[in-house]
């Protein structure tokens, strides 16, 4: 760089620059290199075109454009065609993603890709026993994923490796990367300065197939952090506060970009926690600028070469001075108090100091039955250290947890390191049970025995979501989300009425004492202990590898193409269900025990919309069959309509499909004969998933028109022959008394997405294009 500035001819130094820039994306792919030069080139092209300073989000997103010179760019309006660097899939979603990739007929993935086995391990007895049980129960699925990975060039992280997002942070995320993952909490990687976006499996197939991936050009919400974190306040409190401000849909269509002097007081894994839970406000993703805390983490995880390269290109890994955000929120970290959010929604924010009084007023149980720490959101070395610091104080005064207490390490590396450094033993001594390195209770994989279904109770977790029935399938469990250290303190006290900042505990000797704010190292003093080797490299040539899917399997099922659009309007559709209130992907396609059917579309379709509330009778999984007039389960009714050749629609409320990236919530209605989903608004990932599977996600031009449609009506969508971007569609509502009325419906389809609908699905369209090109 000095030579270039001095005017020496470029060819004297360019070989040295190229050599320095040849840094592998990860230890597991030594021949796949970080390409900051291309990022820089694309950024410069776009900056010249737009003639303005760029946010960090824009730099990385636009730096991955397929055609930066010609791509139309308008935040919140145009669709971008992007070239992500890599793909990551968790085992529950990887099954359908790999089945779709197999259907594409392609021989090998076009970008580095990985599969992570973390969702199918049920918490029951403890880490080792639960892992052995999961390997036995899920052997068929694990074998499918391992062999499919080997055949198609995908790295395979075996069960017990850890949670996908922790492994990505430790091995794959880096400043400036664009990574897409088949899990809604993929934005966790933003803690290392990457644009990491959660998607459905069909989107992942696009990227693995080498097709430009489409994303609506995101708006950018800036969160300016000032002051400094201290005491009981943690990084988790930042996102809990932001969730309270923006609500579960306030970030929809936007990237949350954190900046300001307060950023440097947050550890790298703390930044990941904040980015991870951005999924709970509907954000496309979240990101922090590259700084010394990230450099330190990269060095400690064996990637000092990446940090050195990032230092050279740092100007592209931070926002431009004077860049403009669509909205700005300012948070003074010095004034921020510990928060706890819930129950039943992650945006119901309360200071910890207030939650006891609020719970008593609202009639929520104040006694805490279980405290759970860990998850992809909060399972770092620092998180475990701060929790252990709280536990040590209790033990010193002869106390243990009054509530049941569980610990989920985020990865095998975290597990091995906290065992070596004594944190795990301290947490056991205070009453904790160390679970497997997996998602466990966070995604409903919890064989809970301490309560009966329907029993009203409270749990506190350091997880990210607390929807009704999310953790234990009990609709009466009041789940609250907070930091690991607050969970630990509340579990020791056993009640929501305890505020560790001000309240006292009584030791075994009868003396009162107050817990001091926890202090712990953000990274281990020694190197991380990697633990057991749990990674399977894909062979250089997997063409001879056999992938076995038994035609009689109850867990796996090869996919059949969906039918093409017949060129006609959708007339006289019945309404399967008109949903009342919140309808997340958990309501549309439940997790928990249903996870075992993620690779078998027909079997898992038996959970379609069983959690959604029918506005007609206020019940879940009970809808009127318009042909027989009998009430029955939603999936059974949908299957009856399909058998009778009748098309059907779903009517939904606000932010329909919020939550997980679960594309089964789109595959199931398509499989069972659904054609249209009409709502007041959609969550981003779910809307895209519906389009990918050939369904029509439409929104009321006037939200009040939701009230005009009744479950007994018939609907016709007209104007599909002239279906075009930005052009509303008409919906004719036919009432049982013979009267009709017409309403207008909006959509966000662009030209290529309309082609997905016409072809029957995005995968069908991909095959059509392959056939034409060949």
XYZ file of C-alpha atoms in Angstrom:
774
model
C 0.000 0.000 0.000
C 2.887 2.361 0.843
C 4.493 1.566 -2.488
C 1.313 2.370 -4.391
C 0.927 5.684 -2.582
C 4.535 6.526 -3.430
C 3.837 6.196 -7.114
C 5.841 3.039 -7.795
C 4.522 1.096 -10.762
C 1.666 -1.250 -9.826
C 3.155 -4.418 -11.301
C 5.979 -4.334 -8.792
C 3.606 -4.822 -5.845
C 0.451 -6.458 -7.159
C 1.820 -10.031 -6.810
C 2.526 -9.339 -3.144
C -0.973 -7.916 -2.624
C -2.540 -10.934 -4.314
C -0.478 -13.292 -2.184
C -1.488 -11.496 1.002
C -5.142 -11.612 -0.002
C -5.212 -15.400 -0.472
C -6.856 -16.280 2.819
C -9.197 -19.263 3.171
C -12.805 -18.682 4.226
C -12.417 -21.428 6.823
C -10.035 -24.152 7.974
C -12.414 -26.713 6.483
C -12.242 -25.284 2.939
C -8.568 -24.395 2.368
C -9.128 -23.775 -1.349
C -12.097 -21.398 -1.006
C -10.761 -17.867 -0.529
C -12.130 -14.606 0.841
C -12.524 -12.193 -2.047
C -12.382 -8.701 -0.569
C -11.083 -7.359 -3.896
C -14.376 -8.201 -5.606
C -16.296 -6.721 -2.681
C -14.253 -3.536 -2.978
C -14.729 -3.356 -6.737
C -18.523 -3.763 -6.493
C -18.786 -1.212 -3.682
C -16.880 1.347 -5.732
C -19.147 0.787 -8.748
C -22.303 1.230 -6.681
C -20.978 4.210 -4.721
C -20.176 5.998 -7.970
C -23.676 5.226 -9.302
C -25.540 6.309 -6.173
C -23.168 9.210 -5.435
C -23.646 9.107 -1.668
C -22.113 7.575 1.468
C -23.126 3.968 2.100
C -24.180 2.209 5.272
C -22.233 -0.920 6.205
C -25.247 -3.056 5.287
C -25.357 -1.515 1.828
C -21.646 -2.071 1.306
C -21.837 -5.787 1.977
C -25.196 -6.386 0.277
C -24.368 -4.316 -2.824
C -20.843 -5.739 -2.762
C -22.422 -9.112 -3.546
C -24.586 -7.960 -6.450
C -24.593 -10.162 -9.525
C -24.520 -7.060 -11.761
C -23.498 -3.977 -9.737
C -23.269 -1.777 -12.839
C -26.868 -2.289 -13.987
C -28.823 -3.534 -10.988
C -31.656 -1.187 -10.080
C -31.208 -0.168 -6.450
C -33.916 1.433 -4.346
C -34.245 0.619 -0.691
C -37.536 -1.081 0.151
C -38.669 -1.373 -3.482
C -36.436 -3.117 -6.017
C -35.378 -6.751 -5.958
C -31.641 -7.419 -5.861
C -29.914 -10.347 -7.541
C -27.128 -11.439 -5.218
C -24.241 -13.903 -5.081
C -23.856 -15.107 -1.465
C -20.542 -16.632 -0.402
C -21.897 -19.704 1.323
C -24.892 -21.678 2.666
C -25.577 -23.310 6.047
C -28.455 -25.666 6.890
C -29.647 -27.185 10.165
C -30.765 -30.807 10.104
C -34.508 -30.180 10.351
C -34.544 -27.836 7.347
C -31.621 -29.503 5.532
C -33.755 -32.560 4.842
C -36.175 -30.658 2.633
C -33.432 -28.442 1.207
C -31.370 -31.461 0.142
C -34.460 -33.252 -1.193
C -35.144 -30.185 -3.337
C -31.504 -30.016 -4.436
C -31.638 -33.702 -5.413
C -34.771 -32.922 -7.446
C -32.889 -30.202 -9.318
C -30.665 -32.829 -10.952
C -27.441 -30.881 -10.315
C -24.279 -32.904 -9.521
C -22.658 -30.681 -6.866
C -23.210 -27.474 -4.904
C -21.764 -24.314 -6.461
C -20.752 -22.586 -3.196
C -19.331 -23.876 0.110
C -22.221 -25.385 2.077
C -22.655 -27.163 5.401
C -25.231 -29.244 7.294
C -25.462 -29.017 11.095
C -27.219 -31.663 13.233
C -28.705 -29.706 16.129
C -32.521 -29.781 15.979
C -33.383 -33.454 16.436
C -31.873 -34.080 19.877
C -34.548 -34.144 22.579
C -33.664 -32.932 26.074
C -34.563 -35.636 28.549
C -31.871 -37.032 30.878
C -28.704 -35.083 30.110
C -26.119 -34.549 27.398
C -24.540 -37.966 26.753
C -27.693 -40.063 27.215
C -29.822 -37.719 25.102
C -27.236 -37.711 22.310
C -27.043 -41.517 22.215
C -30.828 -41.735 22.122
C -31.054 -39.166 19.298
C -28.452 -40.989 17.198
C -30.467 -44.179 17.529
C -33.896 -42.649 16.849
C -32.719 -40.444 13.973
C -30.210 -42.821 12.372
C -32.103 -42.893 9.058
C -32.184 -39.080 8.802
C -28.566 -38.607 9.866
C -27.488 -41.224 7.320
C -29.457 -39.453 4.585
C -27.910 -36.084 5.406
C -24.385 -37.498 5.690
C -24.569 -39.382 2.382
C -26.316 -36.521 0.579
C -23.632 -34.158 1.871
C -20.915 -36.497 0.642
C -22.517 -36.898 -2.782
C -23.163 -33.221 -3.414
C -20.089 -31.664 -1.782
C -21.616 -30.437 1.481
C -19.727 -30.466 4.788
C -21.483 -32.432 7.535
C -21.400 -31.551 11.240
C -22.463 -34.663 13.130
C -24.981 -34.735 15.988
C -23.296 -33.437 19.139
C -21.297 -30.824 17.221
C -23.409 -27.997 18.557
C -25.925 -25.416 17.441
C -25.576 -24.238 13.849
C -25.168 -20.532 14.661
C -22.475 -21.020 17.302
C -20.518 -23.235 14.895
C -20.882 -20.639 12.138
C -19.565 -17.925 14.461
C -16.613 -20.098 15.479
C -15.708 -21.276 11.978
C -17.467 -19.637 9.047
C -18.654 -16.083 9.648
C -16.206 -13.251 9.017
C -16.410 -9.503 8.368
C -18.006 -8.838 4.987
C -19.282 -12.356 4.305
C -22.735 -12.904 2.840
C -24.106 -16.173 4.177
C -27.619 -17.539 3.903
C -28.885 -20.191 6.277
C -32.036 -22.266 6.493
C -32.817 -21.035 9.990
C -34.303 -17.722 11.051
C -31.513 -17.031 13.559
C -28.793 -17.080 10.910
C -28.279 -13.305 11.584
C -26.223 -14.440 14.597
C -23.223 -14.157 12.236
C -23.688 -10.377 12.167
C -21.745 -10.389 15.438
C -18.671 -10.952 13.280
C -19.583 -8.255 10.772
C -21.270 -10.485 8.200
C -24.578 -10.179 6.374
C -26.122 -13.499 7.391
C -29.750 -14.023 6.381
C -32.288 -16.689 7.308
C -34.198 -18.252 4.392
C -36.242 -21.266 3.400
C -34.722 -24.347 1.798
C -35.761 -23.349 -1.730
C -33.719 -20.147 -1.426
C -30.747 -22.202 -0.276
C -31.162 -24.433 -3.330
C -30.924 -21.363 -5.586
C -27.598 -20.408 -4.043
C -26.269 -23.981 -4.002
C -27.282 -24.253 -7.654
C -25.274 -21.159 -8.581
C -28.362 -19.100 -9.437
C -28.442 -15.434 -8.369
C -30.486 -15.177 -5.202
C -33.263 -12.589 -5.010
C -33.814 -10.292 -2.038
C -35.965 -7.207 -1.814
C -33.560 -4.295 -1.360
C -33.634 -3.805 2.415
C -34.164 -0.561 4.218
C -31.615 0.161 6.932
C -32.556 0.957 10.508
C -29.670 2.423 12.474
C -29.348 1.736 16.189
C -26.850 4.179 17.682
C -25.276 2.906 20.878
C -23.706 5.334 23.314
C -22.366 4.817 26.828
C -21.044 1.514 28.135
C -22.460 -1.772 29.388
C -21.826 -2.477 33.055
C -23.136 -4.340 36.077
C -26.071 -6.693 35.502
C -26.837 -5.172 32.094
C -25.812 -7.463 29.242
C -25.849 -7.485 25.421
C -29.157 -9.410 25.605
C -30.751 -6.332 27.183
C -29.952 -4.292 24.066
C -32.079 -6.458 21.800
C -34.784 -6.955 24.430
C -35.060 -3.156 24.576
C -35.058 -2.851 20.763
C -37.754 -5.540 20.529
C -39.898 -3.519 22.912
C -39.421 -0.438 20.719
C -39.894 -1.968 17.261
C -42.262 -4.888 18.106
C -42.275 -8.241 16.328
C -42.820 -6.707 12.896
C -41.035 -3.348 13.231
C -37.905 -4.563 11.483
C -39.654 -6.210 8.536
C -37.939 -5.427 5.253
C -34.979 -3.811 6.985
C -31.483 -4.566 8.171
C -30.718 -3.407 11.718
C -27.284 -1.766 11.721
C -25.682 -1.043 15.082
C -23.152 1.749 15.283
C -21.806 4.425 17.600
C -19.236 4.603 20.404
C -21.120 2.134 22.616
C -20.393 -0.729 20.217
C -16.854 -1.157 21.526
C -18.097 -2.044 25.029
C -19.763 -5.202 23.679
C -17.913 -8.474 23.134
C -18.027 -10.207 19.750
C -20.271 -12.976 21.084
C -22.426 -10.308 22.743
C -22.890 -8.654 19.358
C -23.884 -12.058 17.983
C -26.545 -12.352 20.700
C -28.020 -9.010 19.656
C -27.986 -9.886 15.952
C -29.405 -13.356 16.593
C -32.561 -12.072 18.233
C -33.136 -9.480 15.516
C -35.203 -12.284 13.967
C -37.780 -11.556 16.674
C -38.477 -8.103 15.246
C -38.800 -9.395 11.688
C -35.523 -7.874 10.480
C -33.896 -9.210 7.314
C -30.696 -9.405 9.364
C -28.605 -7.368 11.804
C -24.959 -6.349 11.747
C -22.154 -4.655 13.677
C -19.122 -2.883 12.162
C -15.732 -4.591 12.234
C -13.768 -3.651 15.347
C -11.110 -4.813 17.808
C -13.531 -7.122 19.656
C -14.141 -9.049 16.436
C -10.402 -9.156 15.728
C -9.802 -10.595 19.181
C -12.441 -13.298 18.654
C -11.092 -14.223 15.225
C -7.636 -14.623 16.729
C -8.898 -16.793 19.587
C -10.794 -19.061 17.192
C -7.695 -19.644 15.045
C -8.429 -17.088 12.319
C -5.863 -14.365 12.863
C -5.132 -14.446 9.114
C -8.732 -13.374 8.409
C -8.436 -10.572 10.971
C -5.224 -9.341 9.332
C -6.916 -9.303 5.925
C -9.978 -7.551 7.353
C -7.661 -4.875 8.801
C -6.408 -4.119 5.285
C -9.949 -3.705 3.942
C -11.475 -2.175 7.071
C -12.770 0.898 5.226
C -15.277 -1.413 3.497
C -16.256 -3.172 6.729
C -17.553 -0.083 8.549
C -20.206 2.463 7.501
C -19.237 5.575 5.541
C -19.208 8.820 7.460
C -22.446 10.698 6.800
C -24.446 7.663 5.630
C -28.201 7.914 6.000
C -30.533 5.466 7.743
C -34.274 5.068 7.127
C -34.848 5.264 10.874
C -32.548 5.832 13.846
C -32.954 4.546 17.394
C -30.554 5.696 20.093
C -29.800 3.673 23.232
C -27.527 4.836 26.046
C -25.965 1.635 27.363
C -24.969 3.360 30.595
C -28.657 3.922 31.378
C -29.972 0.583 30.075
C -31.399 -1.704 32.753
C -31.655 -5.525 32.729
C -34.794 -6.613 30.875
C -37.074 -9.628 30.740
C -39.568 -10.039 27.879
C -42.785 -12.006 27.758
C -44.859 -14.016 28.176
C -46.087 -15.451 24.851
C -44.341 -12.832 22.676
C -40.708 -11.660 22.590
C -41.533 -7.966 22.247
C -43.398 -7.538 25.560
C -40.521 -5.801 27.334
C -40.199 -5.204 31.072
C -37.303 -4.068 33.261
C -36.400 -6.935 35.615
C -37.124 -4.573 38.496
C -40.790 -4.348 37.421
C -41.609 -7.889 36.328
C -42.706 -9.224 39.731
C -45.318 -6.517 40.237
C -46.493 -6.786 36.605
C -46.823 -10.567 36.900
C -48.928 -10.300 40.055
C -51.162 -7.672 38.459
C -51.648 -9.746 35.286
C -52.148 -13.028 37.106
C -49.013 -14.663 35.720
C -47.426 -17.283 37.995
C -44.507 -15.698 39.877
C -42.952 -18.971 41.056
C -40.393 -20.138 38.519
C -40.584 -23.849 37.715
C -37.565 -24.038 35.407
C -34.706 -21.758 34.403
C -32.935 -22.606 31.151
C -29.692 -21.064 29.861
C -27.906 -21.608 26.574
C -29.370 -21.743 23.034
C -28.006 -20.248 19.834
C -28.632 -16.812 21.348
C -26.711 -17.108 24.604
C -24.304 -20.022 24.869
C -20.907 -18.388 24.507
C -17.957 -18.776 26.851
C -18.710 -15.340 28.287
C -22.391 -16.239 28.872
C -21.450 -19.406 30.721
C -18.798 -17.547 32.713
C -21.208 -14.840 33.873
C -23.782 -17.446 34.885
C -21.110 -19.405 36.769
C -20.052 -16.200 38.521
C -23.604 -15.818 39.870
C -23.780 -19.486 40.819
C -20.471 -19.315 42.748
C -21.837 -16.578 44.976
C -24.913 -18.625 45.833
C -22.821 -21.708 46.567
C -20.532 -19.668 48.824
C -23.593 -18.947 50.975
C -24.838 -22.538 50.903
C -27.616 -21.988 48.353
C -28.685 -23.910 45.285
C -31.358 -23.200 42.693
C -34.932 -23.315 43.974
C -36.099 -23.826 40.389
C -35.037 -26.649 38.100
C -32.070 -25.424 36.056
C -30.667 -26.545 32.700
C -27.574 -25.562 30.710
C -27.185 -25.952 26.941
C -23.627 -25.468 25.602
C -23.642 -23.885 22.150
C -21.024 -26.153 20.625
C -18.705 -29.039 21.396
C -15.916 -26.463 21.653
C -17.847 -24.467 24.263
C -18.774 -27.653 26.168
C -15.195 -28.911 26.289
C -13.828 -25.506 27.297
C -16.321 -24.839 30.108
C -15.654 -28.358 31.420
C -11.897 -27.709 31.410
C -12.233 -24.297 33.043
C -14.654 -25.419 35.757
C -17.764 -23.478 34.717
C -19.785 -26.603 33.970
C -19.042 -28.102 37.382
C -20.075 -24.909 39.183
C -23.357 -24.846 37.267
C -23.958 -28.502 38.158
C -23.206 -27.837 41.826
C -25.820 -25.094 41.979
C -28.373 -27.602 40.712
C -27.976 -27.476 36.943
C -28.331 -30.268 34.389
C -26.012 -29.960 31.392
C -27.884 -30.885 28.219
C -26.527 -31.933 24.828
C -24.859 -29.446 22.474
C -28.094 -28.842 20.589
C -31.208 -26.688 20.371
C -33.250 -28.785 22.791
C -36.027 -26.975 24.704
C -35.511 -23.769 22.703
C -37.225 -25.326 19.688
C -39.570 -27.630 21.582
C -37.298 -30.657 21.863
C -37.983 -31.095 25.556
C -39.448 -34.187 27.182
C -40.720 -32.172 30.134
C -41.992 -34.226 33.110
C -42.386 -31.719 35.972
C -45.832 -30.444 34.900
C -48.929 -31.733 33.165
C -50.198 -30.246 29.925
C -52.607 -27.448 30.713
C -50.959 -26.651 34.038
C -50.301 -22.931 34.443
C -46.617 -22.260 35.196
C -43.686 -19.945 34.546
C -40.260 -20.626 33.042
C -37.408 -18.179 32.369
C -34.911 -18.739 29.567
C -31.998 -17.127 27.802
C -33.557 -18.231 24.511
C -34.997 -16.023 21.750
C -38.658 -17.041 21.332
C -41.466 -17.575 23.789
C -44.540 -18.148 21.639
C -47.398 -20.145 23.159
C -46.338 -23.789 23.530
C -42.968 -23.108 21.913
C -40.745 -24.813 24.476
C -42.855 -27.613 25.956
C -46.089 -27.757 23.883
C -48.046 -26.561 26.941
C -50.177 -23.508 26.078
C -50.273 -22.538 29.782
C -46.507 -22.228 30.152
C -45.629 -18.554 30.613
C -42.148 -18.262 29.090
C -39.971 -15.212 29.714
C -36.768 -14.328 27.832
C -33.794 -12.654 29.519
C -29.993 -12.941 29.854
C -28.270 -16.108 31.184
C -27.065 -14.354 34.344
C -30.566 -13.074 35.149
C -31.996 -16.563 34.495
C -29.419 -17.976 36.928
C -30.201 -15.389 39.609
C -33.958 -15.862 39.245
C -33.569 -19.662 39.349
C -31.659 -19.375 42.622
C -34.384 -17.139 44.069
C -37.171 -19.184 42.486
C -39.432 -16.224 41.816
C -40.063 -13.414 39.335
C -40.351 -11.060 42.323
C -36.561 -11.106 42.839
C -34.473 -8.214 41.490
C -30.768 -9.091 41.778
C -29.751 -5.435 41.558
C -31.501 -4.516 44.811
C -32.911 -7.561 46.618
C -31.269 -9.826 49.167
C -31.148 -13.595 49.491
C -30.893 -15.515 52.753
C -27.928 -17.859 53.009
C -27.877 -21.287 54.673
C -26.553 -19.593 57.821
C -29.605 -17.347 57.992
C -27.690 -14.230 57.018
C -28.861 -11.997 54.208
C -26.594 -11.238 51.261
C -26.850 -9.535 47.898
C -25.514 -10.968 44.669
C -22.784 -8.890 43.092
C -22.968 -8.129 39.373
C -21.236 -10.978 37.523
C -17.858 -10.520 35.909
C -16.286 -13.022 33.525
C -13.734 -13.229 30.726
C -15.219 -12.796 27.256
C -12.793 -15.422 25.952
C -10.778 -18.165 27.704
C -7.273 -17.289 28.884
C -6.007 -20.520 27.339
C -6.919 -21.549 23.825
C -10.359 -23.041 23.236
C -10.521 -26.796 23.767
C -12.003 -28.121 20.487
C -13.370 -31.266 22.146
C -14.279 -34.224 19.960
C -13.825 -34.092 16.196
C -17.356 -34.044 14.821
C -16.887 -32.830 11.235
C -17.180 -34.941 8.076
C -15.379 -33.524 5.045
C -17.108 -34.106 1.707
C -14.965 -36.226 -0.658
C -13.384 -34.532 -3.679
C -15.537 -36.706 -5.926
C -18.881 -37.798 -4.524
C -20.347 -39.029 -7.800
C -20.172 -42.662 -6.674
C -21.884 -41.984 -3.366
C -25.322 -43.568 -2.926
C -28.095 -41.629 -1.182
C -30.731 -43.959 0.205
C -34.398 -42.955 0.558
C -36.643 -45.943 1.162
C -40.064 -45.715 -0.542
C -41.621 -47.081 2.682
C -39.840 -44.654 5.011
C -41.960 -42.675 7.472
C -39.186 -40.077 7.918
C -38.060 -39.328 4.349
C -39.931 -38.944 1.079
C -38.655 -37.954 -2.350
C -40.475 -34.940 -3.739
C -42.938 -34.906 -6.609
C -43.220 -31.649 -8.632
C -46.213 -29.452 -7.839
C -48.756 -28.914 -10.597
C -48.365 -25.972 -12.981
C -50.798 -23.075 -13.079
C -53.556 -23.947 -15.548
C -53.731 -20.422 -16.994
C -57.096 -19.665 -15.428
C -58.345 -17.518 -12.582
C -58.799 -19.194 -9.199
C -62.577 -19.422 -8.914
C -64.899 -20.432 -6.092
C -62.213 -21.333 -3.595
C -63.367 -22.466 -0.163
C -61.878 -20.963 2.973
C -60.025 -23.599 4.960
C -59.667 -21.321 7.971
C -59.929 -17.653 8.838
C -57.241 -17.183 11.453
C -57.811 -14.983 14.475
C -54.812 -13.058 15.853
C -51.163 -14.107 15.947
C -50.255 -16.925 13.584
C -46.573 -17.855 13.638
C -44.849 -20.653 11.760
C -45.258 -22.639 14.995
C -49.029 -22.300 14.574
C -48.847 -23.231 10.874
C -46.376 -26.123 11.181
C -45.666 -27.106 14.771
C -42.172 -28.223 15.820
C -41.458 -30.428 18.865
C -42.534 -34.026 18.114
C -43.280 -33.075 14.490
C -39.602 -32.404 13.765
C -39.098 -36.084 13.031
C -41.231 -35.736 9.891
C -39.362 -32.780 8.368
C -38.132 -34.981 5.515
C -41.556 -36.496 4.768
C -43.918 -33.913 3.319
C -47.074 -36.005 3.465
C -46.609 -37.059 7.086
C -45.702 -33.631 8.397
C -48.683 -32.135 6.574
C -50.796 -33.704 9.331
C -49.800 -30.740 11.525
C -51.022 -28.068 9.090
C -52.398 -25.071 10.998
C -53.279 -27.152 14.046
C -52.214 -24.305 16.333
C -54.089 -21.502 14.538
C -57.239 -20.120 16.166
C -60.363 -20.381 14.013
C -62.271 -17.107 14.184
C -65.555 -18.959 13.670
C -65.462 -20.863 16.968
C -62.384 -19.573 18.821
C -60.813 -23.042 18.788
C -57.559 -24.485 17.510
C -57.616 -27.357 15.010
C -61.373 -27.237 14.544
C -62.801 -25.950 11.263
C -66.056 -26.358 9.383
C -65.956 -28.597 6.323
C -67.927 -26.512 3.817
C -68.894 -29.633 1.866
C -70.180 -31.719 4.783
C -70.888 -28.930 7.336
C -69.111 -30.999 9.988
C -66.316 -29.601 12.177
C -63.025 -31.431 12.183
C -59.204 -31.051 12.300
C -57.644 -28.619 9.828
C -55.391 -31.156 8.037
C -58.242 -33.641 7.623
C -60.469 -30.957 6.139
C -57.728 -29.844 3.737
C -57.167 -33.450 2.642
C -60.908 -33.881 2.031
C -60.982 -30.754 -0.162
C -57.955 -32.017 -2.085
C -59.595 -35.410 -2.602
C -62.713 -33.675 -3.931
C -60.645 -31.485 -6.278
C -61.570 -28.253 -4.480
C -59.089 -25.389 -4.206
C -58.912 -23.517 -0.914
C -57.540 -20.351 0.706
C -56.445 -19.182 4.160
C -57.309 -15.766 5.620
C -54.780 -14.393 8.117
C -54.167 -11.401 10.353
C -51.076 -9.201 10.917
C -47.478 -10.448 10.403
C -48.695 -13.874 9.313
C -45.883 -16.451 9.427
C -43.595 -14.678 11.881
C -40.962 -16.812 13.563
C -38.905 -19.620 12.076
C -37.694 -19.967 8.500
C -39.817 -23.145 8.405
C -40.661 -23.626 4.733
C -42.865 -26.574 5.675
C -45.392 -23.863 6.600
C -45.490 -23.145 2.853
C -44.974 -26.676 1.540
C -47.828 -28.168 3.549
C -50.662 -25.933 2.319
C -49.400 -26.366 -1.246
C -49.231 -30.135 -0.849
C -52.772 -30.293 0.533
C -54.351 -28.214 -2.221
C -54.041 -24.641 -0.977
C -53.669 -21.889 -3.542
C -53.921 -18.499 -1.831
C -53.012 -16.985 1.545
C -54.633 -13.571 2.121
C -53.537 -11.533 5.148
C -53.133 -8.030 6.505
C -49.338 -8.472 6.344
C -46.679 -11.195 6.092
C -43.381 -11.925 7.768
C -40.580 -11.694 5.170
C -39.274 -15.255 5.120
C -42.711 -16.858 5.072
C -43.931 -14.661 2.222
C -40.900 -15.686 0.138
C -41.375 -19.359 1.034
C -44.986 -19.235 -0.163
C -43.925 -17.714 -3.480
C -41.205 -20.340 -3.910
C -43.782 -23.135 -3.637
C -46.195 -21.638 -6.159
C -48.730 -20.177 -3.724
C -50.158 -16.654 -3.892
C -49.406 -14.595 -0.761
C -51.686 -11.549 -1.066
C -52.473 -8.656 1.280
C -55.632 -6.612 1.690
C -55.296 -3.248 -0.046
C -57.536 -2.043 2.773
C -56.784 -4.009 5.992
C -60.383 -3.459 7.086
C -61.462 -5.817 4.280
C -60.317 -8.670 6.533
C -63.697 -8.213 8.231
C -65.634 -8.606 4.960
C -64.609 -12.233 4.479
C -66.403 -14.919 6.486
C -65.373 -18.584 6.819
C -68.471 -19.720 4.892
C -67.773 -17.498 1.859
C -66.278 -18.512 -1.471
C -63.467 -16.519 -3.071
C -62.361 -15.938 -6.652
C -59.046 -14.329 -7.588
C -59.443 -12.737 -11.013
C -56.935 -11.090 -13.315
C -54.223 -13.768 -13.178
C -53.838 -13.771 -16.961
C -52.610 -10.187 -16.630
C -50.620 -10.874 -13.447
C -47.842 -8.274 -13.352
C -45.505 -6.607 -10.833
C -47.205 -3.811 -8.917
C -50.639 -4.549 -10.394
C -53.301 -5.393 -7.758
C -55.549 -8.406 -8.140
C -59.304 -8.504 -7.659
C -60.989 -10.778 -5.168
C -64.696 -11.514 -5.566
C -66.313 -12.567 -2.307
C -69.401 -14.738 -2.761
C -71.596 -14.885 0.341
C -73.951 -17.828 1.052
C -77.013 -15.590 0.517
C -75.965 -15.031 -3.105
C -74.634 -11.490 -2.683
C -71.158 -10.549 -3.882
C -68.610 -7.851 -3.235
C -65.208 -7.104 -4.716
C -62.078 -6.119 -2.846
C -58.527 -5.374 -4.051
C -55.485 -7.380 -3.036
C -51.854 -6.283 -3.222
C -48.793 -8.418 -3.810
C -45.006 -8.039 -3.966
C -44.284 -10.403 -6.878
C -41.661 -9.390 -9.418
C -41.381 -10.872 -12.930
C -39.295 -13.911 -12.007
C -41.521 -14.679 -9.007
C -44.586 -14.587 -11.242
C -42.799 -17.206 -13.354
C -42.425 -19.349 -10.206
C -46.187 -19.206 -9.730
C -46.879 -20.034 -13.372
C -44.434 -22.959 -13.339
C -45.891 -24.324 -10.115
C -42.840 -23.618 -7.953
C -39.407 -22.003 -8.106
C -37.863 -25.478 -8.419
C -40.080 -26.290 -11.416
C -38.960 -23.013 -13.007
C -35.310 -23.874 -12.370
C -35.782 -27.185 -14.173
C -37.482 -25.440 -17.105
C -34.534 -23.067 -17.468
C -32.042 -25.948 -17.238
C -33.868 -27.817 -19.985
C -33.854 -24.725 -22.209
C -30.138 -24.086 -21.656
C -29.250 -27.711 -22.366
